[in-house]
PDB file of C-alpha atoms in Angstrom:
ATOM      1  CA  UNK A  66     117.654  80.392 139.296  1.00 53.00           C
ATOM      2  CA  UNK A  67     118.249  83.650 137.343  1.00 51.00           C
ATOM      3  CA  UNK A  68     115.936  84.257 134.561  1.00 47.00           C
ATOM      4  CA  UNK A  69     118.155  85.043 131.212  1.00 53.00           C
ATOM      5  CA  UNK A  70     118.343  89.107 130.580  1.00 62.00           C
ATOM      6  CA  UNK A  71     116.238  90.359 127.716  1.00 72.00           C
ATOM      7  CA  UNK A  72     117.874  91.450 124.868  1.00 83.00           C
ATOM      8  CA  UNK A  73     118.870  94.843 124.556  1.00 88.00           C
ATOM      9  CA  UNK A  74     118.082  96.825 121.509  1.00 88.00           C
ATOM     10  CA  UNK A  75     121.242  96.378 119.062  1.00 88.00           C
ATOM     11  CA  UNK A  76     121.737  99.946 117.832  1.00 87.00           C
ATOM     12  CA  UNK A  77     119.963 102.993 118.767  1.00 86.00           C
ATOM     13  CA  UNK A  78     118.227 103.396 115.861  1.00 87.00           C
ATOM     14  CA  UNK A  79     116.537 100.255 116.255  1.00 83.00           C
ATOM     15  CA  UNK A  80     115.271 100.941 120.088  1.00 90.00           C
ATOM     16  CA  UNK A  81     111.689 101.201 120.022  1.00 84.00           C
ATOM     17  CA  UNK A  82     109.984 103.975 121.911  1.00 86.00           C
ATOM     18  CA  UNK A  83     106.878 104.095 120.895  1.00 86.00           C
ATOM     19  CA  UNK A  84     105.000 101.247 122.444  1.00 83.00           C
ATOM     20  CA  UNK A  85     108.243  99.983 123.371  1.00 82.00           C
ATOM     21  CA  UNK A  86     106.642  96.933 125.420  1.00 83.00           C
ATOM     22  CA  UNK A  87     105.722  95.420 121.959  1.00 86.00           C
ATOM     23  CA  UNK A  88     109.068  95.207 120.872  1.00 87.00           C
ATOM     24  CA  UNK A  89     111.372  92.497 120.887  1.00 90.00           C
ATOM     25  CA  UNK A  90     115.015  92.010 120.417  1.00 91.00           C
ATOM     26  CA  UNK A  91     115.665  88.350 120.596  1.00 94.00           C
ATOM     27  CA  UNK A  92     116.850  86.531 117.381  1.00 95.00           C
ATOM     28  CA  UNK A  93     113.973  83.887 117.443  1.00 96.00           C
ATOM     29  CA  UNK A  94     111.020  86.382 117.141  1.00 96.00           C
ATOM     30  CA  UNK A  95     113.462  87.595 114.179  1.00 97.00           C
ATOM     31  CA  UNK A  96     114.175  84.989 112.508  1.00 97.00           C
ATOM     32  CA  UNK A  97     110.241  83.639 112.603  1.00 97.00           C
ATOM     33  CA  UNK A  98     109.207  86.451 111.338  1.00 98.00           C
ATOM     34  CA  UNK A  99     111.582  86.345 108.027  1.00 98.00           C
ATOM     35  CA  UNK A 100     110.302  82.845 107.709  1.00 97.00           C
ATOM     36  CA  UNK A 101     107.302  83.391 107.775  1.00 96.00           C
ATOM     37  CA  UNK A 102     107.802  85.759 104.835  1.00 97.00           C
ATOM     38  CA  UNK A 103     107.736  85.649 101.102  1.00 96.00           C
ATOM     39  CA  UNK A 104     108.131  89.372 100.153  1.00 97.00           C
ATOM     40  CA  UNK A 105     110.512  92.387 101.977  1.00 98.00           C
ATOM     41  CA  UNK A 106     110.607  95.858 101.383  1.00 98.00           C
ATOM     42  CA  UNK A 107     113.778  97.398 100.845  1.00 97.00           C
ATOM     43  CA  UNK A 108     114.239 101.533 101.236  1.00 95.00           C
ATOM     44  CA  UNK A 109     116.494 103.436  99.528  1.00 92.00           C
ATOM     45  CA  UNK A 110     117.431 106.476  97.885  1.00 89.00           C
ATOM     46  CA  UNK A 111     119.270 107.307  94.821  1.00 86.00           C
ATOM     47  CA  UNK A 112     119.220 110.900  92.429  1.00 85.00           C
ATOM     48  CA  UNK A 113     115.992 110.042  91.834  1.00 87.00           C
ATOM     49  CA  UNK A 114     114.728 110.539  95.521  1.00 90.00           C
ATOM     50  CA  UNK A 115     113.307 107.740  97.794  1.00 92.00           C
ATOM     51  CA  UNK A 116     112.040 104.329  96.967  1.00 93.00           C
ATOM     52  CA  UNK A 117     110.713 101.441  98.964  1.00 95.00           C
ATOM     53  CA  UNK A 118     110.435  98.458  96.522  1.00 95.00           C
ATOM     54  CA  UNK A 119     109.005  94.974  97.543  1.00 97.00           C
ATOM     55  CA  UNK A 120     111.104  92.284  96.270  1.00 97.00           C
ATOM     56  CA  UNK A 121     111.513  88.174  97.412  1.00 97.00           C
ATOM     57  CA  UNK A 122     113.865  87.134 100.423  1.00 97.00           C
ATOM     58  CA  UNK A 123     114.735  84.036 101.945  1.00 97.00           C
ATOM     59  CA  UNK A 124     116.569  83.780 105.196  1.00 97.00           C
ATOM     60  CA  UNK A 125     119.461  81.330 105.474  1.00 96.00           C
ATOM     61  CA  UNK A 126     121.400  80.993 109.081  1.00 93.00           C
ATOM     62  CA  UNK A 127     121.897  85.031 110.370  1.00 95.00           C
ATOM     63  CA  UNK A 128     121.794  86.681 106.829  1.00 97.00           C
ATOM     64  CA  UNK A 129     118.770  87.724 104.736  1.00 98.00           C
ATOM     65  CA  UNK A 130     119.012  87.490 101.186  1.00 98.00           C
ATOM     66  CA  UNK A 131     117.344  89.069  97.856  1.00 98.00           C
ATOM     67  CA  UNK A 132     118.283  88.366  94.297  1.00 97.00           C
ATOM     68  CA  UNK A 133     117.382  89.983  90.848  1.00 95.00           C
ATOM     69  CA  UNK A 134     118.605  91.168  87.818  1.00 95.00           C
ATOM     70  CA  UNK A 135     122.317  92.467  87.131  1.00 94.00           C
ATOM     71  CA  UNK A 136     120.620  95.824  85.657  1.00 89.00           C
ATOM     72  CA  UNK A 137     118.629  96.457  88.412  1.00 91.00           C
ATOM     73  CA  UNK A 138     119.064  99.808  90.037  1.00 89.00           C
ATOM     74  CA  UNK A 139     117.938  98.908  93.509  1.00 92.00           C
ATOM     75  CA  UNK A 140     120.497  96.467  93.775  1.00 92.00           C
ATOM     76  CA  UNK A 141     123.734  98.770  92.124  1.00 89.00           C
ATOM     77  CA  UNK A 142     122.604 101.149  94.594  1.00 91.00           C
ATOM     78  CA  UNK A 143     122.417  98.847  97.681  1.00 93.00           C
ATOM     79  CA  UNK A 144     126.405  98.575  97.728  1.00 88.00           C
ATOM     80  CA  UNK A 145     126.614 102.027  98.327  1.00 89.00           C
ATOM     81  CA  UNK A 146     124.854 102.694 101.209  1.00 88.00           C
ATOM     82  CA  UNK A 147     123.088 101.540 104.123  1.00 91.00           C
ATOM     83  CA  UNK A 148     119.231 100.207 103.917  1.00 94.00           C
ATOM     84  CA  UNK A 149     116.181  99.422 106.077  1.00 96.00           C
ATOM     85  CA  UNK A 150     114.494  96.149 105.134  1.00 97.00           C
ATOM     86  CA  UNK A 151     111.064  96.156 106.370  1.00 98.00           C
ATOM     87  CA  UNK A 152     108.618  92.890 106.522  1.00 98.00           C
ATOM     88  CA  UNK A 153     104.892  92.929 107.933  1.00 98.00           C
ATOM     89  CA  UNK A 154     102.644  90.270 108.876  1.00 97.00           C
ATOM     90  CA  UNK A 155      98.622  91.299 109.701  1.00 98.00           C
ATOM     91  CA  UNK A 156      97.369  89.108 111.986  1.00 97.00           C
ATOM     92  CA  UNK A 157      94.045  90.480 112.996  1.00 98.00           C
ATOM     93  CA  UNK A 158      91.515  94.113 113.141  1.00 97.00           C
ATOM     94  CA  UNK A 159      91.336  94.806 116.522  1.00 98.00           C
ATOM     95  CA  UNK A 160      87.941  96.650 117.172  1.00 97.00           C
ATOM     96  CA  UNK A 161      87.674  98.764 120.293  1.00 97.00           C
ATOM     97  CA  UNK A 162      84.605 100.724 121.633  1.00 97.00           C
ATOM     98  CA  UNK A 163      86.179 103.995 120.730  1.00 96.00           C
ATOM     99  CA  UNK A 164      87.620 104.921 117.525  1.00 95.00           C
ATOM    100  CA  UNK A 165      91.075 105.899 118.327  1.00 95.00           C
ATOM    101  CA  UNK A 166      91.343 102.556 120.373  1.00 95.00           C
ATOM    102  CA  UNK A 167      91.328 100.543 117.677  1.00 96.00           C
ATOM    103  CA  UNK A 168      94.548  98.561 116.617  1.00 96.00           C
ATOM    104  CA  UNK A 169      96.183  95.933 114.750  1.00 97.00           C
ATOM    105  CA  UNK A 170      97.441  92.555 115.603  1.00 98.00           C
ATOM    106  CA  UNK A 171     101.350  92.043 113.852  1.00 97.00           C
ATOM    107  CA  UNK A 172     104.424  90.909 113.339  1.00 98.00           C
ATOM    108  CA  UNK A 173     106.796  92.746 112.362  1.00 97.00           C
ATOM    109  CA  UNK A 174     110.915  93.174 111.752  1.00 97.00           C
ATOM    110  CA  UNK A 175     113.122  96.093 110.409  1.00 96.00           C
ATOM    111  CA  UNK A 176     116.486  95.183 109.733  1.00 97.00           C
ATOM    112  CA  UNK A 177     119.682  97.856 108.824  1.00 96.00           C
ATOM    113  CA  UNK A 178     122.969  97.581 107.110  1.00 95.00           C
ATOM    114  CA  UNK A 179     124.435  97.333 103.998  1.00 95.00           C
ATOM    115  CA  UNK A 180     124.125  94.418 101.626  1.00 97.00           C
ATOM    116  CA  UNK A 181     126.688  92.739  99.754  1.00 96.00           C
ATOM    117  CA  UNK A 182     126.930  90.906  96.679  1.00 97.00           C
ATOM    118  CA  UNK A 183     127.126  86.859  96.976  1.00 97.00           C
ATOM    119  CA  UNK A 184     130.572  86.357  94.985  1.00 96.00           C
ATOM    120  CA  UNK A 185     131.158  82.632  95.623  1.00 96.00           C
ATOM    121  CA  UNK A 186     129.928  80.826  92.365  1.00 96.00           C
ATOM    122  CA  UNK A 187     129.225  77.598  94.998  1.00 96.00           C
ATOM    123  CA  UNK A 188     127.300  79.516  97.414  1.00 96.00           C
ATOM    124  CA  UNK A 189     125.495  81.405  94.511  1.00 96.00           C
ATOM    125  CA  UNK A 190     123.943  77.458  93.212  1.00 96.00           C
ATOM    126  CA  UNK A 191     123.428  76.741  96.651  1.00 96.00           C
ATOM    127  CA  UNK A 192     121.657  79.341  98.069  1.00 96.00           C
ATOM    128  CA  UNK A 193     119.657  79.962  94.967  1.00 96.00           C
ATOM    129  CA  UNK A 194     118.366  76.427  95.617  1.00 95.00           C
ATOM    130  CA  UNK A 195     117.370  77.172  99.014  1.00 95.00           C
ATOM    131  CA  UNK A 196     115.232  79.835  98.211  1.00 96.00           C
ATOM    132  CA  UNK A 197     113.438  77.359  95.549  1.00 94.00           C
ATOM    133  CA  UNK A 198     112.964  74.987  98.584  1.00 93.00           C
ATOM    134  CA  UNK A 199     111.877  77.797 100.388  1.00 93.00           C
ATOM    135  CA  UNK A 200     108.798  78.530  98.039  1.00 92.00           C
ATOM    136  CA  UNK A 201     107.871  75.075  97.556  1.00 91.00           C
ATOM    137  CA  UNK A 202     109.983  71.659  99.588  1.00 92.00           C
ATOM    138  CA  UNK A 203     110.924  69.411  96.484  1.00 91.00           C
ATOM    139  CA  UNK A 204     110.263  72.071  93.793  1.00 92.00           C
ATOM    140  CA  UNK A 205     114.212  71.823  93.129  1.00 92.00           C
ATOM    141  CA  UNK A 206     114.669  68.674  92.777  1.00 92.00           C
ATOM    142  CA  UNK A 207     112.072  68.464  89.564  1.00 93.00           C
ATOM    143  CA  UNK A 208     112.082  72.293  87.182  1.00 93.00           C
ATOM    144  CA  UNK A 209     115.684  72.454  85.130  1.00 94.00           C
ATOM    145  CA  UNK A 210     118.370  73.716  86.884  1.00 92.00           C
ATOM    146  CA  UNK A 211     119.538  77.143  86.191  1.00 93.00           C
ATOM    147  CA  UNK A 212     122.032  77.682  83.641  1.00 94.00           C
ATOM    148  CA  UNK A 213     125.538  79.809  83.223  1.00 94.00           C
ATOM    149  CA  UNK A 214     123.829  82.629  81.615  1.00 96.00           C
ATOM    150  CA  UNK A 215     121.213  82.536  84.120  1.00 95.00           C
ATOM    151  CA  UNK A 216     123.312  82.645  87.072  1.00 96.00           C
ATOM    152  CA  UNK A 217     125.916  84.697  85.327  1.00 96.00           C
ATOM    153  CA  UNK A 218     122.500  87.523  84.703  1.00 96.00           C
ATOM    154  CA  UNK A 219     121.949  87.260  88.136  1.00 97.00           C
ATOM    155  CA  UNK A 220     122.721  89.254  91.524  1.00 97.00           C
ATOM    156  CA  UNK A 221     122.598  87.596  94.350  1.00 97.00           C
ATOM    157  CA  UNK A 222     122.519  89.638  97.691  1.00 97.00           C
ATOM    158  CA  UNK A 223     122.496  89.198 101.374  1.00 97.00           C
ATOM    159  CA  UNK A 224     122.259  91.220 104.854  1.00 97.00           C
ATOM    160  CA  UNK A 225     123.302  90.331 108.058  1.00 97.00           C
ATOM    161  CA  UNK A 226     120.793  90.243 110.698  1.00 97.00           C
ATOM    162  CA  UNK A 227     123.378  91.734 113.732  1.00 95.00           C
ATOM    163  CA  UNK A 228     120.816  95.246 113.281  1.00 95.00           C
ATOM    164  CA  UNK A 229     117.093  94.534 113.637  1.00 96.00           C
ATOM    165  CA  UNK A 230     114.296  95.182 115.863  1.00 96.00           C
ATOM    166  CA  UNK A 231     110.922  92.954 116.125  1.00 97.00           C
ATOM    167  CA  UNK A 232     107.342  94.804 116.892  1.00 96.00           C
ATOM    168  CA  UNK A 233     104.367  92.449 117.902  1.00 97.00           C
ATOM    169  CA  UNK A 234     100.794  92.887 118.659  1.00 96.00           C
ATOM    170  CA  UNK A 235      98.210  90.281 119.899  1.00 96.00           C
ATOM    171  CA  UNK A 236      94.989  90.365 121.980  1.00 96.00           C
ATOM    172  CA  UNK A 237      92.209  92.445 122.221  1.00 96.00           C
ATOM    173  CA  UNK A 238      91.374  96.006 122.343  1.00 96.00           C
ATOM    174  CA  UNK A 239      92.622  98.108 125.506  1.00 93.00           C
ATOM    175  CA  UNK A 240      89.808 100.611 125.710  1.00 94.00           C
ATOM    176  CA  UNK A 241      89.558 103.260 128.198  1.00 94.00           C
ATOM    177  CA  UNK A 242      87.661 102.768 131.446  1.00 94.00           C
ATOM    178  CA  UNK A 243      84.673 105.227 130.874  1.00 95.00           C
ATOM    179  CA  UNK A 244      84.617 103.599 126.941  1.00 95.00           C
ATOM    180  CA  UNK A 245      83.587  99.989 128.396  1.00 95.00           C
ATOM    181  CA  UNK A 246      80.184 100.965 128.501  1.00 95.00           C
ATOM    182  CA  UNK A 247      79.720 102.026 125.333  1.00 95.00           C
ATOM    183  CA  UNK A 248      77.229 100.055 123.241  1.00 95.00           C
ATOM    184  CA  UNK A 249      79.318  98.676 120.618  1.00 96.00           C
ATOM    185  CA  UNK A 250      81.161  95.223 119.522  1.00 97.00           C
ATOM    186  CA  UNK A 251      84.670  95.090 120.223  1.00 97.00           C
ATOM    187  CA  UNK A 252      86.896  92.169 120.084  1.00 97.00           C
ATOM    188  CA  UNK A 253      89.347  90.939 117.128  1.00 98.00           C
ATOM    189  CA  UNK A 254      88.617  90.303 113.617  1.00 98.00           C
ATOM    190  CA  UNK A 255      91.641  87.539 112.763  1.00 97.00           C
ATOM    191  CA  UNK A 256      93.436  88.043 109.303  1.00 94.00           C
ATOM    192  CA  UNK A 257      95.341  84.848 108.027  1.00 92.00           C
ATOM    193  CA  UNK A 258      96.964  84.137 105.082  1.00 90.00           C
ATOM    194  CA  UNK A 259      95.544  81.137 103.565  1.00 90.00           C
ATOM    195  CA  UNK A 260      96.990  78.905 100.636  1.00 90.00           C
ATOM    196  CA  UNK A 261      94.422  78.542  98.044  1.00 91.00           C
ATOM    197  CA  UNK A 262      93.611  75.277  95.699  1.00 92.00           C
ATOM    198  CA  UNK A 263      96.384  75.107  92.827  1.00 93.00           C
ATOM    199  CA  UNK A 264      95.687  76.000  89.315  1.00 94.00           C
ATOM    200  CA  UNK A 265      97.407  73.778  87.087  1.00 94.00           C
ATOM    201  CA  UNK A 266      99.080  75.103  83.394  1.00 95.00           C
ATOM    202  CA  UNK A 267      96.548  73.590  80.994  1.00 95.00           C
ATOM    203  CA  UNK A 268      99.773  72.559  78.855  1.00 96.00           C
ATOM    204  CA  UNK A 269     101.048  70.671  82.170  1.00 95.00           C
ATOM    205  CA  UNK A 270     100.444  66.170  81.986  1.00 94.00           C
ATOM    206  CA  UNK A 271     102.396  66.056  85.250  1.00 91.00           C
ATOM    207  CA  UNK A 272     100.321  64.658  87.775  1.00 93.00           C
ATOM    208  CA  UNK A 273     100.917  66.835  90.663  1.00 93.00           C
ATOM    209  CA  UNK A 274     103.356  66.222  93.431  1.00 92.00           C
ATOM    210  CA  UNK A 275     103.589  65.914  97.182  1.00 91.00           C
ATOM    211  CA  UNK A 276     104.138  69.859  97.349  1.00 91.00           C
ATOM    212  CA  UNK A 277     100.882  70.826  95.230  1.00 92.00           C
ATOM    213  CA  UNK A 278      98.858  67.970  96.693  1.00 91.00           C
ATOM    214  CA  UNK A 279      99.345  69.226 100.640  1.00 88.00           C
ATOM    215  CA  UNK A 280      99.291  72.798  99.444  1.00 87.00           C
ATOM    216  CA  UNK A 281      95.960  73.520 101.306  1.00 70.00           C
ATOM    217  CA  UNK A 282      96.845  71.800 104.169  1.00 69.00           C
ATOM    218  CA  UNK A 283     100.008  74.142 105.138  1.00 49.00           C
TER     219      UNK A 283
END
């Protein structure tokens, strides 16, 4: 049986060549790591030089999307041209017996293109609501829906995923052959991130729901 080909690098500015047997082309890695995310970071450059700003993003089917104010200047400006989205998971310190052979365990995903503004007012609702369910499944269903003004303040963006790359790191530390002697620790020092108990509003009677009660346990 012939084992399925691994997928080429989409563009060449998204072939990897340093460390290139870390990196991964196949849309699964991708789209786990955007799902795994709550936070991008989007680079551009307008007359006042370069900027990389962090911002939210959701991932629906083979588009990534962002939303913010009407006013806001990284989003007039991401019409124009072409972006990198960047999004970084640490998984773990790796600690090797010498000090350049130290590393990182990651995941990580750079996407490029050019965004485009969500027009449809039907998709605007819809997707809007999947990014609440995204943050918290049910969380919709109770706060007040958004209103007109709301929506009509509101840019809603989106990305398709056709240009992106995947880097990932796991395991231990690859020390040199004459380092394996030396006399200290080396292994991996795992890095998770870890919901924390929820802090409820003082001015809040709700008793809490599903989503706050198995918060911890995600």
């Amino acid at each position: 049986m012939t084992e399925p080909a691994t997928p080429a690098a989409p563009s060449a500015r998204t072939r990897m060549r340093r460390v290139s047997t870390n990196a991964h082309y196949d849309t699964a890695t991708l789209h786990a790591i955007i799902d795994d995310a709550y936070l991008c970071h989007i680079a551009f450059t307008d007359d006042h030089g370069s900027h990389c700003i962090p911002t939210a993003c959701w991932r629906e089917d083979g588009h990534l999307y962002i939303h913010g104010s009407n006013g806001s200047r990284m989003l007039k400006r991401l019409t124009e041209s072409e972006t990198c989205v960047t999004i970084t998971h640490l998984d773990g310190l790796v600690m090797a017996r010498s000090a350049f052979s130290h590393s990182m365990n990651y995941r990580s995903a750079m996407i490029y293109g050019r965004f485009e503004v969500v027009t449809d007012e039907a998709e605007r609702h819809r997707t809007m609501e999947a990014f609440m369910e995204k943050l918290a499944p049910g969380r919709q269903a109770e706060v007040r829906p958004g209103s007109d003004k709301e929506y009509a303040a509101t840019t809603i963006m989106r990305i398709a995923l056709d240009e992106a790359a995947c880097k990932v790191r796991s395991g231990g530390p690859t020390d040199d052959e004459e380092d394996l002697s030396w006399p200290a620790w080396a292994g991996v020092l795992p890095f998770a991130r870890v919901p924390m108990k929820p802090v409820v509003d003082p001015a809040c009677i709700i008793d809490a729901p599903a989503y706050v009660i198995g918060w911890q346990k995600w």
